[in-house]
Coordinates of C-alpha atoms in Angstrom, one line a residue:
M22 CA 46.0 56.1 -154.0
Q23 CA 48.2 54.0 -156.2
R24 CA 48.2 53.9 -160.0
I25 CA 50.0 51.9 -162.6
F26 CA 52.2 54.0 -164.9
I27 CA 53.5 53.0 -168.2
N28 CA 56.8 54.1 -169.8
K29 CA 56.4 52.6 -173.3
S30 CA 59.9 53.5 -174.3
L31 CA 61.1 50.9 -171.9
C32 CA 58.7 48.1 -173.0
A33 CA 60.5 45.2 -174.7
G34 CA 57.2 43.6 -175.8
C35 CA 58.0 40.4 -173.8
K36 CA 54.4 40.1 -172.6
N37 CA 55.5 39.0 -169.1
C38 CA 52.7 41.3 -167.8
E39 CA 50.1 39.4 -169.7
A40 CA 51.4 36.0 -168.6
A41 CA 51.7 37.2 -165.0
C42 CA 48.1 38.5 -165.1
M43 CA 46.8 35.2 -166.4
A44 CA 48.8 33.2 -163.8
E45 CA 47.5 35.5 -161.0
H46 CA 43.9 34.8 -161.9
T47 CA 44.1 31.0 -162.0
T48 CA 43.5 28.7 -159.0
H49 CA 47.1 27.8 -158.5
R50 CA 48.5 31.3 -159.4
S51 CA 51.4 29.5 -161.1
L52 CA 52.8 30.5 -164.5
W53 CA 53.8 26.9 -164.9
L54 CA 50.2 25.7 -164.7
V55 CA 48.6 28.3 -167.0
N56 CA 47.3 26.5 -170.1
L57 CA 48.1 28.9 -172.9
S58 CA 46.2 27.0 -175.4
D59 CA 42.9 27.4 -173.4
P60 CA 41.1 30.4 -174.8
S61 CA 39.4 31.0 -171.5
N62 CA 42.8 32.2 -170.1
K63 CA 42.7 35.9 -170.9
P64 CA 44.9 38.6 -169.4
N65 CA 43.2 41.8 -168.1
N66 CA 46.0 43.8 -169.8
R67 CA 47.7 43.5 -173.1
V68 CA 50.7 44.6 -175.1
A69 CA 50.0 46.0 -178.6
L70 CA 52.1 47.6 -181.2
D71 CA 51.5 51.3 -181.8
N72 CA 51.6 52.8 -185.3
S73 CA 55.4 52.9 -185.3
G74 CA 55.7 49.2 -184.3
Q75 CA 56.7 50.1 -180.7
P76 CA 55.3 47.6 -178.1
T77 CA 52.8 49.4 -175.8
P78 CA 51.4 48.1 -172.6
I79 CA 47.7 48.8 -172.4
F80 CA 46.1 48.7 -169.0
C81 CA 42.8 49.7 -167.3
Q82 CA 43.2 53.3 -166.3
H83 CA 40.8 53.1 -163.3
C84 CA 39.5 56.4 -164.7
D85 CA 38.5 59.3 -162.4
D86 CA 35.1 59.4 -164.1
P87 CA 34.9 55.8 -165.5
A88 CA 32.6 55.4 -168.5
C89 CA 32.2 51.7 -167.7
V90 CA 30.7 52.5 -164.3
T91 CA 28.3 55.0 -165.8
A92 CA 27.3 52.5 -168.5
C93 CA 26.7 49.6 -166.1
M94 CA 23.0 49.4 -165.5
A95 CA 23.3 46.4 -163.1
G96 CA 25.5 48.2 -160.7
A97 CA 28.2 45.6 -161.1
L98 CA 30.9 48.2 -161.6
T99 CA 31.8 50.7 -158.9
K100 CA 34.6 53.1 -158.2
N101 CA 36.1 52.5 -154.8
P102 CA 36.5 56.0 -153.3
E103 CA 39.3 54.9 -151.0
T104 CA 41.5 53.1 -153.5
G105 CA 40.3 54.7 -156.7
V106 CA 40.1 51.2 -158.2
V107 CA 37.1 50.4 -160.5
E108 CA 35.8 47.2 -159.0
H109 CA 33.7 44.6 -160.8
N110 CA 31.2 42.5 -158.9
R111 CA 30.7 39.4 -161.1
D112 CA 27.6 38.3 -159.2
K113 CA 25.8 41.5 -160.2
C114 CA 27.0 41.5 -163.8
A115 CA 24.1 41.1 -166.3
G116 CA 26.4 40.4 -169.2
C117 CA 24.9 43.2 -171.3
W118 CA 28.4 44.3 -172.5
M119 CA 27.6 48.1 -172.1
C120 CA 30.9 48.4 -170.2
I121 CA 32.8 46.8 -173.0
M122 CA 31.3 49.2 -175.5
S123 CA 31.9 52.2 -173.4
C124 CA 35.5 51.7 -172.2
P125 CA 37.6 54.1 -174.3
Y126 CA 40.7 52.0 -173.7
G127 CA 39.1 48.7 -174.7
M128 CA 40.1 47.1 -171.3
M129 CA 36.7 45.5 -170.5
H130 CA 36.3 42.1 -172.0
T131 CA 34.3 39.0 -171.7
S132 CA 35.4 36.7 -168.9
G133 CA 37.1 33.6 -170.2
V134 CA 36.0 31.6 -167.1
Y135 CA 32.5 33.0 -166.7
E136 CA 31.4 33.6 -170.2
D137 CA 28.2 35.4 -169.4
T138 CA 30.0 38.2 -167.5
A139 CA 32.5 40.9 -168.1
A140 CA 36.0 41.0 -166.6
K141 CA 38.6 43.7 -166.0
C142 CA 41.8 44.5 -164.1
D143 CA 41.2 44.1 -160.4
F144 CA 44.5 45.7 -159.5
C145 CA 45.4 42.2 -158.0
A146 CA 43.3 43.1 -155.0
E147 CA 44.8 40.3 -152.9
R148 CA 48.4 41.4 -153.5
G149 CA 50.1 44.6 -152.4
T150 CA 51.6 45.1 -155.8
P151 CA 49.8 44.1 -159.0
R152 CA 51.6 41.1 -160.5
C153 CA 52.0 42.8 -163.9
V154 CA 54.1 45.5 -162.2
S155 CA 56.3 43.0 -160.3
S156 CA 56.8 40.9 -163.4
C157 CA 58.0 43.7 -165.7
P158 CA 61.7 43.1 -166.3
T159 CA 62.4 46.5 -167.8
G160 CA 60.6 48.9 -165.5
A161 CA 58.1 49.9 -168.2
I162 CA 55.3 49.2 -165.8
T163 CA 55.6 50.9 -162.4
L164 CA 53.3 51.6 -159.4
R165 CA 53.2 55.1 -158.0
T166 CA 51.4 56.7 -155.2
I167 CA 49.4 59.8 -156.3

């Protein structure tokens, strides 16, 4: 299983990870074609300042016992036993927002494209390495096999 690890002391707050996530989830997958003024373009991760002003990348933890999966009454969220990734099936999502309310990391959000469904990190399922990891210039975001 692979997991994203964060070393916040290396984070420069550049938000390349957010931009890369938005680009990866557009039709063209190009950073040049992401309309940053369109509120429907939302990253599935974010960089926030902690209490001391240090930029801190915040990502879906794909928890061992994910509260979002437990809260999902529609069965749209499942934990893949092989990859450990919490997967979201948009077609099953009822848009009840129980997952949003239950995630302790605040990483579930309303989809910018499909406004009646939730969205979350999909670990860039079609890539070998999540784009946020490969776009981090400082090594604050890494991928490790556990």
